[in-house]
Amino acid sequence: MVPQKQVEEAIVPGNMSESDDHDNEREIENSRLSLKSLLWNGGSVYDAWFSCASNQVAQVLLTLPYSFSQLGMVSGVIFQIFYGILGSWTAYLISVLYVEYRTRKEKENVSFKNHVIQWFEVLDGLLGPTWKAVGLAFNCTFLLFGSVIQLIACASNIYYINDRFDKRTWTYIFGACCATTVFIPSYHNYRIWSFLGLLMTTYTSWYLTIAALVHGQIEGVTHSGPTKMVLYFTGATNILYTFGGHAVTVEIMHAMWKPQKFKSIYLLATVYVFTLTLPSASAVYWAFGDELLDHSNAFSLLPKTAFRDAAVILMLIHQFITFGFACTPLYFVWEKVVGVHDTKSMCLRALARLPVVIPIWFLAIVFPFFGPINSAVGALLVSFTVYIIPSLAHMLTYRKASARQNAAEKPPFFLPSWTAMYVVNIFVVSWVLVVGFGFGGWASMTNFIRQVDTFGLFAKCYQCPPTKH
């Protein structure tokens, strides 16, 4: 009788690109004890978990109290849990579709050596060129603005340590610093950065929680939210954005030695992220209440201390990491466009990547609205990129009985029928389309336009105290 382990390896893509896997295993074996292997060459399930957990919150951690002031405490907690579950579900769908695509390609003897599979290629292979174009447009635009948000966050945070320069000047400086991420080859090489990044967000979260509780409630604190529909849906959409950070799921999976083991990683990462976001957002909102409506960055209300400065510095480093994390898929796409993706010369690839940073730099200077831009991106881009498109793609991929019968991944144990999966997917599409894109788009764009009218484009110092002009 064939052992169960061998059966599993035969029917799931554990042997995806067997020669590639054998090369990986040989490389791992040869360098197992080296420092480079320990810090640089990552591809385990733990690396994937650190990547997901580390990069899911980033600067959004600082805007969630602002969202709570718009939503109120109860709605803030409910929406976090709800969108955390929804995000984990669609990340699971993306992982299933990746495995399906790669399994089909392996049967055609396609090799992915020196080639990183991306989401738009999965859509192309499973559903055709129209879906490829749609996936490419939404994914690239989302990742572009996700990188813009990280750059804006860098400038917003450093200002609270050093206000000798305005935020726009800091954006110039950090734009140049973040351009160095062109030298990071792929997600294989984020092992130490993802690990350190998670430590940084963990420290910042618990600093916010403890500092808010120690500070106590401000005099005359009020918690009137929700008061307006515009604010309510803006806050809800920011949380939609928070748990929609899996636009790089395919690239993370491709960096894994055994990508079929990804299934539950995003959910486990989300559970940990709840321990960071729920206490910090609740505590800061409890302490400052409606004051947060005019302070989208939680750092702006907490007193200047060594602990706060440490949190600011750690978040700056983390945002640099997250900038690279969000930009790397864009680098891959651009490399493929200019024809250098398969080259082994990292210097040539880095040089080819530089043009990607320029529009990000420019947009961060044009729209420096830390907080409101998160909601706008969430409503208009995240809603489709990581919620609606994966759900629709999954339904269309398995619409035929033959596709369901030959599926590389069967429905999960907690939802064992294809009908149940279709019901959940239809609910996700309907909810996000109506509430996330519809109401959320209206509210977030209304709020965003208000920021433009108030501060203007190319604002020199968004939400800075009047005395700092």
XYZ file of C-alpha atoms in Angstrom:
469
model
C 0.000 0.000 0.000
C 1.314 3.469 -0.917
C 1.992 5.654 2.160
C -0.454 8.545 2.658
C 2.300 11.156 2.417
C 3.298 9.912 -1.037
C -0.315 9.976 -2.168
C -0.666 13.603 -1.061
C 2.508 14.590 -2.863
C 1.216 12.918 -6.006
C -2.119 14.718 -6.092
C -1.154 18.171 -4.848
C 1.496 20.376 -6.340
C 4.082 19.508 -3.729
C 6.099 18.331 -6.690
C 5.430 21.510 -8.654
C 8.339 22.024 -10.959
C 10.152 19.073 -9.470
C 13.513 20.095 -10.868
C 13.039 23.538 -9.330
C 12.128 22.002 -5.990
C 15.116 19.680 -6.137
C 17.328 22.674 -6.894
C 15.793 24.490 -3.939
C 16.302 21.543 -1.625
C 19.909 21.177 -2.760
C 20.539 24.846 -2.213
C 18.921 24.746 1.220
C 20.944 21.690 2.182
C 24.213 23.237 1.021
C 23.649 26.496 2.851
C 21.619 25.335 5.843
C 24.161 26.511 8.396
C 25.151 29.722 6.636
C 24.154 33.138 7.913
C 22.795 34.032 4.495
C 20.404 31.083 4.616
C 19.291 31.985 8.119
C 18.546 35.636 7.389
C 17.940 35.850 3.647
C 16.666 32.681 1.944
C 13.133 32.131 3.208
C 10.444 29.845 1.825
C 8.899 27.984 4.747
C 5.347 28.238 6.083
C 6.771 30.324 8.936
C 8.282 32.793 6.480
C 4.922 33.077 4.725
C 3.147 33.626 8.056
C 5.601 36.346 9.082
C 5.195 37.996 5.680
C 1.381 38.010 5.945
C 1.217 39.084 9.599
C 3.964 41.686 9.295
C 2.598 43.422 6.237
C -1.135 43.223 6.879
C -1.354 46.248 9.176
C 1.752 48.489 8.820
C 0.713 52.171 8.872
C -3.006 51.260 9.040
C -2.370 50.541 12.714
C -2.094 54.308 13.199
C -5.333 55.136 11.362
C -7.641 52.552 12.967
C -8.375 54.766 16.012
C -9.427 57.435 13.487
C -11.769 54.859 11.937
C -13.178 54.018 15.366
C -14.012 57.708 15.902
C -16.008 57.597 12.668
C -17.696 54.248 13.352
C -18.055 54.136 17.118
C -16.569 51.445 19.348
C -19.069 48.651 18.680
C -19.131 49.009 14.904
C -15.333 49.359 14.838
C -14.842 46.020 16.576
C -17.527 44.249 14.514
C -16.177 45.498 11.193
C -12.632 44.447 12.092
C -13.705 40.883 12.854
C -16.059 40.724 9.867
C -13.573 42.018 7.309
C -10.798 39.936 8.865
C -12.847 36.801 8.159
C -13.793 38.001 4.661
C -10.178 38.820 3.870
C -9.013 35.410 5.056
C -11.632 33.729 2.887
C -10.626 35.526 -0.309
C -6.925 34.945 0.437
C -7.817 31.258 0.637
C -9.566 31.491 -2.751
C -6.483 33.110 -4.304
C -4.298 30.322 -2.925
C -6.647 27.681 -4.374
C -6.593 29.335 -7.792
C -2.796 29.578 -7.716
C -2.501 25.856 -6.970
C -5.006 25.074 -9.725
C -3.113 27.175 -12.273
C 0.281 25.794 -11.378
C -0.971 22.197 -11.378
C -2.373 22.605 -14.883
C 0.882 24.180 -16.115
C 2.984 21.427 -14.541
C 0.969 18.872 -16.520
C 1.996 20.792 -19.640
C 5.651 20.554 -18.521
C 5.939 24.314 -18.067
C 8.905 25.347 -15.912
C 8.861 28.436 -13.711
C 12.564 28.592 -13.044
C 13.629 32.261 -12.865
C 9.983 33.292 -13.301
C 7.693 34.546 -10.536
C 4.027 33.685 -11.078
C 1.701 36.632 -10.459
C -2.042 37.015 -9.950
C -2.788 38.332 -13.444
C -1.009 35.282 -14.932
C -3.176 32.969 -12.831
C -6.286 34.740 -14.129
C -4.966 34.533 -17.694
C -4.253 30.805 -17.412
C -7.612 29.958 -15.858
C -10.021 32.464 -17.428
C -8.346 34.089 -20.418
C -6.861 37.434 -21.523
C -9.814 39.624 -20.541
C -9.495 38.557 -16.923
C -5.733 38.991 -17.179
C -6.209 42.618 -18.234
C -8.722 43.308 -15.461
C -6.569 41.648 -12.806
C -3.440 43.428 -14.004
C -5.118 46.843 -14.017
C -6.657 46.569 -10.546
C -3.701 44.837 -8.909
C -1.059 47.193 -10.251
C -3.104 50.298 -9.450
C -3.775 49.063 -5.920
C -0.132 48.207 -5.285
C 0.904 51.559 -6.742
C -1.312 53.469 -4.315
C -0.446 51.060 -1.498
C 3.170 52.105 -1.980
C 2.098 55.757 -2.123
C 0.367 55.355 1.242
C 3.523 53.904 2.816
C 5.528 56.891 1.600
C 2.939 59.339 2.944
C 2.992 57.481 6.267
C 6.790 57.813 6.478
C 6.577 61.582 6.136
C 3.632 61.826 8.529
C 5.413 59.814 11.223
C 8.881 61.353 11.110
C 7.320 64.794 11.483
C 6.335 63.926 15.046
C 10.003 63.414 15.929
C 11.578 66.135 13.813
C 9.399 69.025 12.646
C 12.254 71.129 11.285
C 11.154 69.942 7.850
C 7.551 69.946 6.694
C 5.903 66.679 5.656
C 6.342 67.352 1.943
C 10.107 67.722 2.387
C 10.198 64.483 4.368
C 8.335 62.824 1.474
C 11.146 63.878 -0.879
C 13.726 62.408 1.489
C 11.953 59.118 2.135
C 11.116 58.701 -1.540
C 14.832 58.557 -2.229
C 15.380 56.131 0.665
C 12.571 53.783 -0.436
C 14.035 53.632 -3.946
C 16.750 51.364 -2.518
C 14.169 48.536 -2.350
C 14.904 47.910 -6.041
C 17.888 45.845 -4.850
C 15.760 43.242 -2.985
C 15.431 40.359 -5.493
C 12.163 38.658 -4.437
C 10.007 37.501 -1.535
C 12.500 34.734 -0.847
C 14.667 37.495 0.587
C 12.272 39.042 3.104
C 12.835 36.492 5.883
C 14.636 38.746 8.405
C 12.680 41.835 7.338
C 9.284 40.194 7.849
C 10.345 38.858 11.241
C 11.630 42.250 12.381
C 8.617 43.983 10.870
C 6.235 41.937 12.992
C 8.209 42.817 16.121
C 7.923 46.486 15.150
C 4.156 46.470 14.662
C 3.736 44.455 17.865
C 5.722 47.020 19.849
C 3.838 49.936 18.274
C 0.452 48.361 18.917
C 1.138 47.736 22.580
C 2.756 51.151 22.960
C -0.455 52.750 21.628
C -2.578 50.617 23.941
C -0.558 51.198 27.117
C 0.172 54.872 26.399
C -3.530 55.590 25.845
C -4.543 53.807 29.046
C -1.813 55.530 31.084
C -2.720 58.910 29.584
C -6.361 58.367 30.464
C -9.336 60.139 28.964
C -8.918 63.764 27.996
C -11.042 66.323 29.790
C -14.570 66.401 28.428
C -13.989 63.440 26.139
C -16.932 62.529 23.917
C -17.598 59.385 21.907
C -20.394 60.519 19.616
C -19.657 58.277 16.620
C -21.310 57.364 14.413
C -22.844 60.712 13.552
C -22.758 60.937 9.751
C -23.132 58.327 7.032
C -20.148 59.761 5.166
C -17.881 59.252 8.174
C -19.383 55.867 9.001
C -18.740 54.320 5.609
C -15.365 56.036 5.310
C -14.284 54.339 8.536
C -15.725 50.988 7.449
C -13.861 51.185 4.154
C -10.566 51.910 5.905
C -11.053 48.631 7.785
C -11.906 46.923 4.477
C -8.513 48.193 3.303
C -6.829 46.965 6.498
C -7.770 43.335 5.923
C -7.397 43.492 2.148
C -3.632 43.457 2.113
C -3.343 40.141 0.286
C -2.755 41.502 -3.200
C 0.679 39.861 -2.981
C -0.615 36.419 -1.954
C 0.449 34.744 -5.204
C 3.986 36.125 -4.976
C 4.276 34.992 -1.348
C 3.050 31.513 -2.291
C 5.441 31.299 -5.199
C 8.312 32.047 -2.809
C 7.326 29.044 -0.671
C 9.009 25.658 -1.011
C 5.610 23.974 -0.574
C 2.996 26.542 -1.693
C 0.042 24.185 -1.193
C 0.577 24.586 2.557
C -0.458 28.244 2.391
C -4.211 27.577 2.809
C -4.676 28.611 6.435
C -1.653 30.900 6.831
C -3.497 34.134 6.103
C -6.238 33.259 8.612
C -3.667 32.496 11.321
C -1.888 35.760 10.506
C -5.196 37.642 10.793
C -5.903 36.124 14.204
C -2.562 37.469 15.431
C -3.228 40.848 13.819
C -6.489 41.071 15.812
C -4.367 41.039 18.990
C -2.647 44.176 17.685
C -5.465 46.158 16.108
C -8.381 45.642 18.484
C -6.662 46.665 21.760
C -4.777 49.634 20.289
C -7.697 51.131 18.337
C -10.104 50.647 21.261
C -7.731 52.143 23.855
C -6.800 55.213 21.802
C -10.439 55.887 20.916
C -11.437 55.467 24.567
C -8.820 58.025 25.612
C -9.327 60.692 22.939
C -12.787 60.095 21.495
C -13.948 62.630 18.922
C -10.562 64.399 18.925
C -9.456 61.658 16.534
C -11.821 62.950 13.839
C -9.244 65.673 13.095
C -6.172 63.533 13.812
C -5.925 60.591 11.431
C -2.495 59.604 12.804
C -2.721 58.292 16.385
C 0.833 59.483 17.134
C -0.315 63.105 16.860
C -2.383 62.944 20.076
C 0.001 61.021 22.323
C 2.584 62.962 24.357
C 6.171 63.039 23.126
C 8.186 60.468 25.097
C 11.093 58.145 24.420
C 8.586 55.296 24.002
C 6.618 57.232 21.385
C 9.792 58.191 19.535
C 10.845 54.528 19.534
C 7.462 53.550 18.087
C 7.764 56.233 15.391
C 11.255 55.059 14.403
C 10.199 51.416 14.327
C 7.186 52.242 12.154
C 9.414 54.215 9.803
C 11.635 51.178 9.339
C 8.584 48.959 8.960
C 7.061 51.262 6.360
C 10.280 51.059 4.387
C 9.915 47.249 4.472
C 6.238 47.419 3.512
C 7.000 49.842 0.699
C 9.336 47.246 -0.782
C 6.777 44.507 -0.126
C 4.043 46.377 -2.013
C 6.383 47.515 -4.778
C 8.001 44.156 -5.547
C 5.068 42.821 -7.648
C 5.196 46.082 -9.612
C 8.911 45.547 -10.108
C 8.204 42.043 -11.431
C 5.556 43.313 -13.871
C 7.844 46.048 -15.165
C 10.739 43.593 -15.517
C 8.526 41.390 -17.681
C 7.472 44.373 -19.786
C 11.063 45.464 -20.508
C 12.327 41.877 -20.843
C 14.786 41.579 -17.940
C 12.762 39.400 -15.546
C 14.682 36.227 -16.386
C 18.140 37.748 -16.102
C 20.379 36.752 -13.193
C 21.990 40.212 -12.994
C 20.478 41.959 -9.975
C 22.137 45.244 -10.948
C 20.412 45.194 -14.335
C 17.079 44.357 -12.742
C 17.510 47.110 -10.127
C 18.260 49.667 -12.826
C 15.198 48.570 -14.795
C 13.016 48.867 -11.671
C 13.841 52.506 -10.872
C 11.167 54.049 -13.158
C 8.480 52.332 -11.036
C 9.402 54.456 -8.006
C 9.009 57.825 -9.766
C 5.169 57.902 -10.133
C 4.822 56.644 -6.540
C 7.028 59.486 -5.319
C 5.038 62.017 -7.355
C 1.587 60.825 -6.211
C 2.656 60.870 -2.546
C 3.516 64.551 -2.945
C 0.258 65.336 -4.785
C -2.106 63.537 -2.355
C -0.561 63.612 1.148
C -3.882 62.886 2.887
C -2.852 60.279 5.440
C -6.015 58.423 6.496
C -8.586 59.565 3.913
C -6.518 58.144 1.038
C -6.611 54.712 2.736
C -10.396 54.676 2.580
C -10.491 55.847 -1.044
C -8.037 53.137 -2.109
C -9.994 50.580 -0.080
C -13.307 51.407 -1.735
C -12.198 51.842 -5.326
C -9.354 49.325 -5.608
C -9.164 46.863 -2.703
C -12.865 46.026 -3.009
C -12.273 44.603 -6.493
C -8.654 43.477 -6.292
C -8.829 41.240 -3.241
C -12.536 40.624 -2.616
C -14.717 40.722 -5.737
C -12.320 39.476 -8.452
C -11.045 36.394 -6.504
C -14.618 35.398 -5.607
C -15.862 35.743 -9.190
C -12.753 34.027 -10.569
C -13.238 31.055 -8.261
C -16.889 30.649 -9.285
C -16.083 30.865 -13.003
C -13.069 28.548 -12.802
C -15.173 25.778 -11.252
C -18.447 26.472 -13.026
C -18.244 23.197 -14.982
C -18.708 19.792 -13.373
C -15.510 18.513 -14.996
C -13.490 21.367 -13.461
C -14.926 20.614 -10.021
C -14.269 16.904 -10.420
C -10.634 17.438 -11.439
C -9.952 20.344 -9.064
C -6.472 20.353 -7.553
C -7.997 21.611 -4.296
C -11.353 20.351 -3.062
C -13.674 22.476 -0.859
C -12.426 22.884 2.727
C -13.576 20.579 5.519
C -15.679 23.304 7.166
C -17.539 23.992 3.895
C -17.524 20.626 2.137
C -19.893 21.325 -0.780
C -19.350 23.385 -3.920
C -22.842 24.857 -3.517
C -21.932 26.255 -0.113
C -18.771 27.795 -1.571
C -20.814 29.461 -4.290
C -23.224 30.869 -1.700
C -20.357 32.358 0.323
C -18.720 33.790 -2.797
C -21.965 35.379 -3.982
C -22.413 36.944 -0.538
C -18.855 38.343 -0.595
C -19.319 39.840 -4.073
C -22.713 41.348 -3.203
C -21.648 42.792 0.155
C -18.398 44.313 -1.030
C -19.940 45.651 -4.228
C -22.806 47.383 -2.419
C -21.289 48.320 0.942
C -17.574 48.500 0.159
C -17.522 49.915 -3.358
C -20.961 51.573 -3.421
C -21.474 53.268 -0.050
C -17.773 53.148 0.759
C -16.802 54.697 -2.561
C -19.317 57.492 -2.147
C -18.265 58.233 1.429
C -14.505 57.960 0.963
C -14.448 60.072 -2.202
C -16.652 62.692 -0.532
C -14.202 62.817 2.365
C -11.200 62.782 0.016
C -12.548 65.693 -2.053
C -13.157 67.580 1.186
C -9.473 67.166 2.070
C -8.469 68.485 -1.364
C -10.769 71.499 -0.944
C -9.437 72.167 2.567
C -5.713 71.570 2.138
C -5.232 71.629 -1.641
C -3.105 69.357 -3.797
C 0.628 69.266 -3.005
C -0.221 70.259 0.591
C 2.993 71.269 2.317
C 2.113 69.923 5.749
C -1.176 67.999 5.957
C -2.896 68.300 9.392
C 0.113 70.001 10.950
C -0.488 72.351 13.900
C -0.967 75.986 12.769
C 2.214 77.079 14.565
C 4.317 74.775 12.369
C 3.603 76.625 9.119
